[in-house]
PDB file of C-alpha atoms in Angstrom:
ATOM      1  CA  MET A   5     -38.972  -1.407  26.149  1.00  0.00           C
ATOM      2  CA  ARG A   6     -37.338  -4.291  24.351  1.00  0.00           C
ATOM      3  CA  ASN A   7     -37.967  -2.625  20.970  1.00  0.00           C
ATOM      4  CA  VAL A   8     -36.392   0.625  22.200  1.00  0.00           C
ATOM      5  CA  LEU A   9     -33.273  -1.236  23.319  1.00  0.00           C
ATOM      6  CA  LEU A  10     -33.069  -3.069  20.007  1.00  0.00           C
ATOM      7  CA  MET A  11     -33.456   0.211  18.102  1.00  0.00           C
ATOM      8  CA  CYS A  12     -30.659   1.832  20.135  1.00  0.00           C
ATOM      9  CA  LEU A  13     -28.359  -1.117  19.465  1.00  0.00           C
ATOM     10  CA  LEU A  14     -29.096  -0.949  15.746  1.00  0.00           C
ATOM     11  CA  LEU A  15     -28.474   2.795  15.588  1.00  0.00           C
ATOM     12  CA  THR A  16     -25.170   2.615  17.452  1.00  0.00           C
ATOM     13  CA  GLY A  17     -24.080  -0.349  15.354  1.00  0.00           C
ATOM     14  CA  CYS A  18     -24.763   1.558  12.137  1.00  0.00           C
ATOM     15  CA  SER A  19     -22.973   4.697  13.241  1.00  0.00           C
ATOM     16  CA  ALA A  20     -19.977   2.738  14.528  1.00  0.00           C
ATOM     17  CA  GLN A  21     -19.400   1.256  11.072  1.00  0.00           C
ATOM     18  CA  MET A  22     -19.335   4.620   9.283  1.00  0.00           C
ATOM     19  CA  ASP A  23     -15.858   6.159   9.172  1.00  0.00           C
ATOM     20  CA  SER A  24     -15.511   9.699  10.439  1.00  0.00           C
ATOM     21  CA  PRO A  25     -15.337  12.490   7.840  1.00  0.00           C
ATOM     22  CA  GLU A  26     -11.746  13.182   8.897  1.00  0.00           C
ATOM     23  CA  LYS A  27     -10.700   9.560   8.370  1.00  0.00           C
ATOM     24  CA  ARG A  28     -12.418   9.421   4.983  1.00  0.00           C
ATOM     25  CA  ILE A  29     -10.643  12.587   3.839  1.00  0.00           C
ATOM     26  CA  ASN A  30      -7.272  11.455   5.170  1.00  0.00           C
ATOM     27  CA  ASP A  31      -7.718   8.053   3.490  1.00  0.00           C
ATOM     28  CA  PHE A  32      -8.849   9.647   0.224  1.00  0.00           C
ATOM     29  CA  TYR A  33      -5.991  12.124  -0.036  1.00  0.00           C
ATOM     30  CA  SER A  34      -3.406   9.529   1.012  1.00  0.00           C
ATOM     31  CA  PHE A  35      -4.655   7.302  -1.813  1.00  0.00           C
ATOM     32  CA  TYR A  36      -5.273  10.075  -4.331  1.00  0.00           C
ATOM     33  CA  LEU A  37      -1.975  11.925  -3.987  1.00  0.00           C
ATOM     34  CA  THR A  38      -0.034   8.684  -4.319  1.00  0.00           C
ATOM     35  CA  ALA A  39      -2.034   7.700  -7.416  1.00  0.00           C
ATOM     36  CA  PHE A  40      -1.683  11.236  -8.806  1.00  0.00           C
ATOM     37  CA  VAL A  41       2.129  11.240  -8.603  1.00  0.00           C
ATOM     38  CA  THR A  42       2.681   7.615  -9.651  1.00  0.00           C
ATOM     39  CA  ASP A  43       0.218   7.723 -12.556  1.00  0.00           C
ATOM     40  CA  THR A  44      -1.304   4.348 -11.639  1.00  0.00           C
ATOM     41  CA  HIS A  45      -4.662   5.395 -13.140  1.00  0.00           C
ATOM     42  CA  GLU A  46      -6.388   4.453  -9.880  1.00  0.00           C
ATOM     43  CA  ASP A  47      -7.344   8.133  -9.732  1.00  0.00           C
ATOM     44  CA  ASN A  48      -9.283   7.746 -12.982  1.00  0.00           C
ATOM     45  CA  LEU A  49     -12.840   8.991 -12.432  1.00  0.00           C
ATOM     46  CA  ASP A  50     -14.236   5.569 -13.397  1.00  0.00           C
ATOM     47  CA  SER A  51     -12.090   3.620 -10.940  1.00  0.00           C
ATOM     48  CA  PRO A  52     -13.689   1.737  -8.036  1.00  0.00           C
ATOM     49  CA  LYS A  53     -11.514   3.732  -5.611  1.00  0.00           C
ATOM     50  CA  MET A  54     -12.862   7.028  -6.877  1.00  0.00           C
ATOM     51  CA  ARG A  55     -16.443   5.759  -6.698  1.00  0.00           C
ATOM     52  CA  GLU A  56     -15.693   4.762  -3.098  1.00  0.00           C
ATOM     53  CA  TYR A  57     -14.816   8.328  -2.070  1.00  0.00           C
ATOM     54  CA  ILE A  58     -16.569  10.702  -4.490  1.00  0.00           C
ATOM     55  CA  ALA A  59     -20.310  11.419  -4.689  1.00  0.00           C
ATOM     56  CA  ARG A  60     -22.042  10.102  -7.814  1.00  0.00           C
ATOM     57  CA  ASP A  61     -23.242  13.512  -9.027  1.00  0.00           C
ATOM     58  CA  THR A  62     -19.761  14.992  -8.653  1.00  0.00           C
ATOM     59  CA  LEU A  63     -18.188  12.151 -10.643  1.00  0.00           C
ATOM     60  CA  PHE A  64     -20.872  12.511 -13.318  1.00  0.00           C
ATOM     61  CA  ARG A  65     -20.280  16.258 -13.648  1.00  0.00           C
ATOM     62  CA  LEU A  66     -16.491  15.923 -13.726  1.00  0.00           C
ATOM     63  CA  LYS A  67     -16.660  13.242 -16.428  1.00  0.00           C
ATOM     64  CA  LYS A  68     -19.089  15.324 -18.473  1.00  0.00           C
ATOM     65  CA  ILE A  69     -16.933  18.460 -18.262  1.00  0.00           C
ATOM     66  CA  LEU A  70     -13.656  16.669 -18.969  1.00  0.00           C
ATOM     67  CA  SER A  71     -15.159  15.038 -22.069  1.00  0.00           C
ATOM     68  CA  LEU A  72     -15.652  18.463 -23.678  1.00  0.00           C
ATOM     69  CA  ASN A  73     -13.057  19.864 -26.084  1.00  0.00           C
ATOM     70  CA  GLU A  74     -11.546  23.167 -25.003  1.00  0.00           C
ATOM     71  CA  GLN A  75     -13.613  23.417 -21.820  1.00  0.00           C
ATOM     72  CA  GLU A  76     -12.519  26.147 -19.417  1.00  0.00           C
ATOM     73  CA  ILE A  77     -14.479  25.110 -16.348  1.00  0.00           C
ATOM     74  CA  ILE A  78     -11.738  22.918 -14.871  1.00  0.00           C
ATOM     75  CA  GLY A  79      -8.298  24.446 -15.213  1.00  0.00           C
ATOM     76  CA  SER A  80      -6.423  22.186 -12.803  1.00  0.00           C
ATOM     77  CA  ASP A  81      -6.933  18.950 -10.918  1.00  0.00           C
ATOM     78  CA  TYR A  82     -10.270  19.279  -9.120  1.00  0.00           C
ATOM     79  CA  PHE A  83      -9.210  17.540  -5.898  1.00  0.00           C
ATOM     80  CA  THR A  84      -5.889  19.342  -5.416  1.00  0.00           C
ATOM     81  CA  TYR A  85      -6.295  22.583  -7.407  1.00  0.00           C
ATOM     82  CA  THR A  86      -2.804  21.959  -8.785  1.00  0.00           C
ATOM     83  CA  GLN A  87      -1.363  21.112 -12.192  1.00  0.00           C
ATOM     84  CA  ASP A  88       1.056  18.574 -10.750  1.00  0.00           C
ATOM     85  CA  TYR A  89       2.224  17.289  -7.401  1.00  0.00           C
ATOM     86  CA  ALA A  90       5.464  15.956  -5.919  1.00  0.00           C
ATOM     87  CA  ALA A  91       5.701  12.691  -3.968  1.00  0.00           C
ATOM     88  CA  GLU A  92       7.853  14.312  -1.271  1.00  0.00           C
ATOM     89  CA  TRP A  93       4.977  16.648  -0.391  1.00  0.00           C
ATOM     90  CA  ILE A  94       2.564  13.817   0.497  1.00  0.00           C
ATOM     91  CA  PRO A  95       3.696  13.489   4.160  1.00  0.00           C
ATOM     92  CA  ASP A  96       2.708  17.149   4.683  1.00  0.00           C
ATOM     93  CA  LEU A  97      -0.986  16.295   4.316  1.00  0.00           C
ATOM     94  CA  SER A  98      -3.059  17.680   7.186  1.00  0.00           C
ATOM     95  CA  VAL A  99      -6.760  17.221   7.883  1.00  0.00           C
ATOM     96  CA  SER A 100      -8.711  19.310  10.398  1.00  0.00           C
ATOM     97  CA  ASN A 101     -11.715  18.326  12.456  1.00  0.00           C
ATOM     98  CA  ALA A 102     -14.928  18.316  10.453  1.00  0.00           C
ATOM     99  CA  ILE A 103     -17.494  21.017  10.974  1.00  0.00           C
ATOM    100  CA  ASN A 104     -21.187  20.841  10.183  1.00  0.00           C
ATOM    101  CA  SER A 105     -22.464  22.374   6.964  1.00  0.00           C
ATOM    102  CA  VAL A 106     -25.954  22.629   5.534  1.00  0.00           C
ATOM    103  CA  SER A 107     -25.663  19.430   3.516  1.00  0.00           C
ATOM    104  CA  GLY A 108     -23.139  17.449   5.547  1.00  0.00           C
ATOM    105  CA  LYS A 109     -19.626  18.194   6.767  1.00  0.00           C
ATOM    106  CA  VAL A 110     -16.677  20.371   5.765  1.00  0.00           C
ATOM    107  CA  VAL A 111     -13.071  19.383   6.385  1.00  0.00           C
ATOM    108  CA  ASN A 112     -10.175  21.785   5.969  1.00  0.00           C
ATOM    109  CA  VAL A 113      -7.283  20.094   4.190  1.00  0.00           C
ATOM    110  CA  GLY A 114      -3.686  21.259   3.911  1.00  0.00           C
ATOM    111  CA  LEU A 115      -1.692  19.749   1.062  1.00  0.00           C
ATOM    112  CA  GLY A 116       2.063  20.028   1.145  1.00  0.00           C
ATOM    113  CA  ALA A 117       3.142  22.385  -1.624  1.00  0.00           C
ATOM    114  CA  GLY A 118       6.923  22.425  -1.215  1.00  0.00           C
ATOM    115  CA  ASN A 119       9.200  24.797   0.699  1.00  0.00           C
ATOM    116  CA  GLY A 120       7.037  24.394   3.806  1.00  0.00           C
ATOM    117  CA  GLN A 121       4.031  25.856   1.998  1.00  0.00           C
ATOM    118  CA  LYS A 122       0.495  24.452   2.142  1.00  0.00           C
ATOM    119  CA  GLN A 123      -2.282  24.435  -0.419  1.00  0.00           C
ATOM    120  CA  ARG A 124      -5.460  24.942   1.633  1.00  0.00           C
ATOM    121  CA  LEU A 125      -8.725  23.331   0.557  1.00  0.00           C
ATOM    122  CA  ASN A 126     -12.231  23.044   1.935  1.00  0.00           C
ATOM    123  CA  VAL A 127     -13.584  19.585   1.200  1.00  0.00           C
ATOM    124  CA  TYR A 128     -17.342  19.137   1.497  1.00  0.00           C
ATOM    125  CA  LEU A 129     -18.839  15.742   2.262  1.00  0.00           C
ATOM    126  CA  ARG A 130     -22.298  14.279   2.407  1.00  0.00           C
ATOM    127  CA  ASN A 131     -23.572  10.915   3.464  1.00  0.00           C
ATOM    128  CA  GLU A 132     -24.153   8.734   0.414  1.00  0.00           C
ATOM    129  CA  ASP A 133     -24.726   4.992   0.647  1.00  0.00           C
ATOM    130  CA  GLY A 134     -23.824   5.066   4.351  1.00  0.00           C
ATOM    131  CA  LYS A 135     -20.403   6.648   3.693  1.00  0.00           C
ATOM    132  CA  TRP A 136     -19.052  10.177   3.770  1.00  0.00           C
ATOM    133  CA  LYS A 137     -18.351  11.096   0.152  1.00  0.00           C
ATOM    134  CA  ILE A 138     -16.751  14.188  -1.336  1.00  0.00           C
ATOM    135  CA  TYR A 139     -19.096  16.302  -3.416  1.00  0.00           C
ATOM    136  CA  ARG A 140     -17.303  19.660  -3.558  1.00  0.00           C
ATOM    137  CA  VAL A 141     -13.764  21.005  -3.191  1.00  0.00           C
ATOM    138  CA  THR A 142     -12.769  24.668  -2.975  1.00  0.00           C
ATOM    139  CA  ASP A 143      -9.339  26.304  -2.942  1.00  0.00           C
ATOM    140  CA  THR A 144      -9.232  28.468   0.167  1.00  0.00           C
ATOM    141  CA  SER A 145      -5.600  29.475  -0.411  1.00  0.00           C
ATOM    142  CA  HIS A 146      -6.653  31.478  -3.454  1.00  0.00           C
ATOM    143  CA  HIS A 147     -10.373  31.968  -2.680  1.00  0.00           C
ATOM    144  CA  PHE A 148     -11.317  30.082  -5.826  1.00  0.00           C
ATOM    145  CA  GLU A 149     -13.729  27.371  -6.889  1.00  0.00           C
ATOM    146  CA  GLN A 150     -13.953  25.472 -10.139  1.00  0.00           C
ATOM    147  CA  TYR A 151     -17.619  25.739 -10.974  1.00  0.00           C
ATOM    148  CA  ILE A 152     -18.544  22.175 -11.815  1.00  0.00           C
ATOM    149  CA  PHE A 153     -22.071  22.803 -10.541  1.00  0.00           C
ATOM    150  CA  ASP A 154     -22.747  25.756 -12.858  1.00  0.00           C
ATOM    151  CA  ASP A 155     -25.188  24.253 -15.365  1.00  0.00           C
ATOM    152  CA  ARG A 156     -25.124  27.373 -17.581  1.00  0.00           C
ATOM    153  CA  ALA A 157     -21.321  27.261 -17.847  1.00  0.00           C
ATOM    154  CA  ILE A 158     -21.466  23.557 -18.701  1.00  0.00           C
ATOM    155  CA  ALA A 159     -24.149  24.160 -21.358  1.00  0.00           C
ATOM    156  CA  ALA A 160     -22.065  26.986 -22.858  1.00  0.00           C
ATOM    157  CA  ALA A 161     -18.976  24.754 -22.896  1.00  0.00           C
ATOM    158  CA  GLN A 162     -20.998  22.016 -24.618  1.00  0.00           C
ATOM    159  CA  ARG A 163     -22.207  24.469 -27.277  1.00  0.00           C
ATOM    160  CA  TYR A 164     -18.678  25.734 -27.832  1.00  0.00           C
ATOM    161  CA  ALA A 165     -17.243  22.187 -28.051  1.00  0.00           C
ATOM    162  CA  ALA A 166     -19.918  21.279 -30.596  1.00  0.00           C
ATOM    163  CA  SER A 167     -19.175  24.392 -32.670  1.00  0.00           C
ATOM    164  CA  ILE A 168     -15.444  23.675 -32.941  1.00  0.00           C
ATOM    165  CA  THR A 169     -15.950  20.014 -33.876  1.00  0.00           C
ATOM    166  CA  SER A 170     -18.696  20.625 -36.446  1.00  0.00           C
ATOM    167  CA  PRO A 171     -17.646  20.662 -40.136  1.00  0.00           C
TER     168      PRO A 171
END
């Protein structure tokens, strides 16, 4: 009986320390949008802040793709699906309640886009190192996804990059 009680205390203690998916997403986008518009470089894929919020495999893939010349896999910022962003839109950030998905949670995010408009995203999270981390973002406003997980597209982009840099 004593072991059961101890196990329950340990389990509740562990879950109490893990931020909710909604809080993680709100914290990430509050940080990221500010870094994005101020160009502080804290949103650099190698920064400790980005490693805090983004899954390792996602960071690896983004870095690999962005290192390629003339790649066409990522056409805009992966986390906002925009080319640029305005500081006055940041207060319009909205985060919905998380819903369960096959590999973790999904949070619907609304980014202010000016003139009362919202850019709608689905942000997918999974538990990594005891924290909810972003591993996938889709643009639900335009029913679009940048295919960073398409290994064939990445291989083709690598071949193309090599062909244009070869003498």
